[in-house]
Short mmCIF file of C-alpha atoms in Angstrom, two decimals:
data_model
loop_
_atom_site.label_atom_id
_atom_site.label_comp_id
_atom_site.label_asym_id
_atom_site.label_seq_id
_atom_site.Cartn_x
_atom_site.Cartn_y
_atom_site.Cartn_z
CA UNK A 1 19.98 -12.21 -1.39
CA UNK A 2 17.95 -8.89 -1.88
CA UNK A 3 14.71 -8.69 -3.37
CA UNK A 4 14.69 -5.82 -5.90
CA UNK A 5 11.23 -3.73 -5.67
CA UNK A 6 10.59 -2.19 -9.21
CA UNK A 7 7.48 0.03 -9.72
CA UNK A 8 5.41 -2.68 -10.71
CA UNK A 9 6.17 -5.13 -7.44
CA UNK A 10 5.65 -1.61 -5.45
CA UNK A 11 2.39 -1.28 -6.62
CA UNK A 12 1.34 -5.05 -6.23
CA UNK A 13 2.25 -4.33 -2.29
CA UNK A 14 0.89 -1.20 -1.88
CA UNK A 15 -2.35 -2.54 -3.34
CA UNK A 16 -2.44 -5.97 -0.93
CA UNK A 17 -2.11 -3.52 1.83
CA UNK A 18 -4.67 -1.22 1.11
CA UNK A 19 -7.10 -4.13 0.84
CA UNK A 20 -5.99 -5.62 3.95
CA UNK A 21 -6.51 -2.23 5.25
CA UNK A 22 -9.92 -2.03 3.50
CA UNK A 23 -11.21 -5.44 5.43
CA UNK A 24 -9.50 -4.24 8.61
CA UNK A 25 -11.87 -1.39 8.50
CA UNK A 26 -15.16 -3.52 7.90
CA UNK A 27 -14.94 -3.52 4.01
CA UNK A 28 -16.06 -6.13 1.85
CA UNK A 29 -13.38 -6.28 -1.01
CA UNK A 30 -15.92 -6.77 -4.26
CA UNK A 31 -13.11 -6.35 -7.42
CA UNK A 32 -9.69 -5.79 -7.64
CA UNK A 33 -7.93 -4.49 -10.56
CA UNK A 34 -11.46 -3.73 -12.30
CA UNK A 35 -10.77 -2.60 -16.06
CA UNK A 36 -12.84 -1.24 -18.39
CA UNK A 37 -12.78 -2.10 -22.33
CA UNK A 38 -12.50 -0.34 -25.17
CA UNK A 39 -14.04 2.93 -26.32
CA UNK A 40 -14.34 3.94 -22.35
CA UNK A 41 -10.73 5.50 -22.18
CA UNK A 42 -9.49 2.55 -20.83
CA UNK A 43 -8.59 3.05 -16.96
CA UNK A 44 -8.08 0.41 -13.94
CA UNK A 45 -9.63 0.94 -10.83
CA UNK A 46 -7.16 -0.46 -8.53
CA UNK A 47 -9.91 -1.76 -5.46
CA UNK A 48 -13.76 -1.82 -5.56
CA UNK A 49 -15.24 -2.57 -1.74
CA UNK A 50 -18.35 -2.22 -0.18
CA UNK A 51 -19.62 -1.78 3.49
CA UNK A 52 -23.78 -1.41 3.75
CA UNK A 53 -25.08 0.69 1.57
CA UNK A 54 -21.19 2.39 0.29
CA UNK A 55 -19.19 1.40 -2.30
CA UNK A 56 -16.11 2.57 -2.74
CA UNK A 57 -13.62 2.73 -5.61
CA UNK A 58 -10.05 3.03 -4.87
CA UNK A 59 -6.69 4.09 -6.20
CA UNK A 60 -3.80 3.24 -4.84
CA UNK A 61 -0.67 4.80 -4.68
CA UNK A 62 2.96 3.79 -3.13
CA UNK A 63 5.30 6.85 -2.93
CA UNK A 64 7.55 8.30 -0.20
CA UNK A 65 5.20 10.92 0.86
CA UNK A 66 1.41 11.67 0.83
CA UNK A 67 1.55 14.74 -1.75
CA UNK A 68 3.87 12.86 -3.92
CA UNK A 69 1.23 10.07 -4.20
CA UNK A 70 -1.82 12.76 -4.50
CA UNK A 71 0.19 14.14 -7.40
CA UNK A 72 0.52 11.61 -9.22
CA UNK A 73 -3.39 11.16 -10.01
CA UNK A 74 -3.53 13.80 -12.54
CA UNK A 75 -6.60 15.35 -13.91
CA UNK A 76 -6.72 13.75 -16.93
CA UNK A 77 -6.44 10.15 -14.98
CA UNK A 78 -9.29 11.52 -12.61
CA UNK A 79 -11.61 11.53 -15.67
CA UNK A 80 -10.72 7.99 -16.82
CA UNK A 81 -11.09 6.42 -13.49
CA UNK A 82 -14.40 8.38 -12.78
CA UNK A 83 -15.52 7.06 -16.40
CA UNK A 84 -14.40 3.61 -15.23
CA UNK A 85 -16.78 3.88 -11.97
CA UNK A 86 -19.46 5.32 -13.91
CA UNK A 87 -19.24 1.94 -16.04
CA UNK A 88 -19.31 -0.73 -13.22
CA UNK A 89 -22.36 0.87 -11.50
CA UNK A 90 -24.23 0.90 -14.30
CA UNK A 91 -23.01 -2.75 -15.30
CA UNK A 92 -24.08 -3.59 -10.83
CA UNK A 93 -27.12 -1.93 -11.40
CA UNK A 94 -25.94 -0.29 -7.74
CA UNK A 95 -28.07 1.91 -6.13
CA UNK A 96 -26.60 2.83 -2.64
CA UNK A 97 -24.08 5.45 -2.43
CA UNK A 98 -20.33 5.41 -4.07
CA UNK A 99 -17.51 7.10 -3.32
CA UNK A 100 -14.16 7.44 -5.22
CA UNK A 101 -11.02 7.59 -2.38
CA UNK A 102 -7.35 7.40 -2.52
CA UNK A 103 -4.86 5.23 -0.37
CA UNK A 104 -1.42 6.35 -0.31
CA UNK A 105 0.79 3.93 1.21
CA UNK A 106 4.23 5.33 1.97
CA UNK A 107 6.77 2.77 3.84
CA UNK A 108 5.13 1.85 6.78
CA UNK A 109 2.40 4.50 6.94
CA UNK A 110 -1.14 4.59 5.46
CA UNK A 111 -3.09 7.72 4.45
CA UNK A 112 -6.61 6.96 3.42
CA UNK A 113 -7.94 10.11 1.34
CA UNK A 114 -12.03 10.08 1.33
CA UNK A 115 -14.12 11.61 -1.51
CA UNK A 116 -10.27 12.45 -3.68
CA UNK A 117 -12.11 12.26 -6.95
#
């Protein structure tokens, strides 16, 4: 029996190995999925981690290539998940740096994109 991958299930994966990834690199995984409410523009950072004095705020694609997956966080997306960080560093009261990056997982390759946003 196959397993059918839709979008969603994609995603899910891409996102377990990015954090996996994350903690592999030294990085304390802090939130996952981290949504803001109402009257924010609604947006959903996919990973929040943190290493020292850096916290960083992650979206995560799954695509067959790197550019396909840098595409597809659009300008207009960039805003609402800048807005989103914006909201959970004030709501931390964090003071130490914070970076927004971009994981692009595509098969069996990983391309972690630093400062993307």
């Amino acid at each position: 029996m196959t397993q059918e991958f839709n979008s969603y299930k994609s995603g899910l994966w891409a996102e377990f190995i990015a954090r996996m990834y994350l903690r592999i690199h030294g990085f304390h995984i802090v939130n996952r999925r981290y949504t803001t409410g109402r009257n924010t523009g609604r947006a959903e950072i996919d990973i929040i981690a943190k290493r020292k004095n850096l916290l960083l705020f992650i979206e995560v694609k799954y695509r067959h290539d790197v550019i396909t997956g840098l595409d597809a966080i659009t300008p207009a997306q960039s805003v609402r998940l800048r807005r989103a960080a914006e909201t959970y560093i004030a709501r931390a009261h964090w003071n130490g740096d914070a970076r927004f990056d971009a994981i692009v997982v595509t098969g069996h390759k990983i391309r972690w994109i630093r400062g993307i946003i």
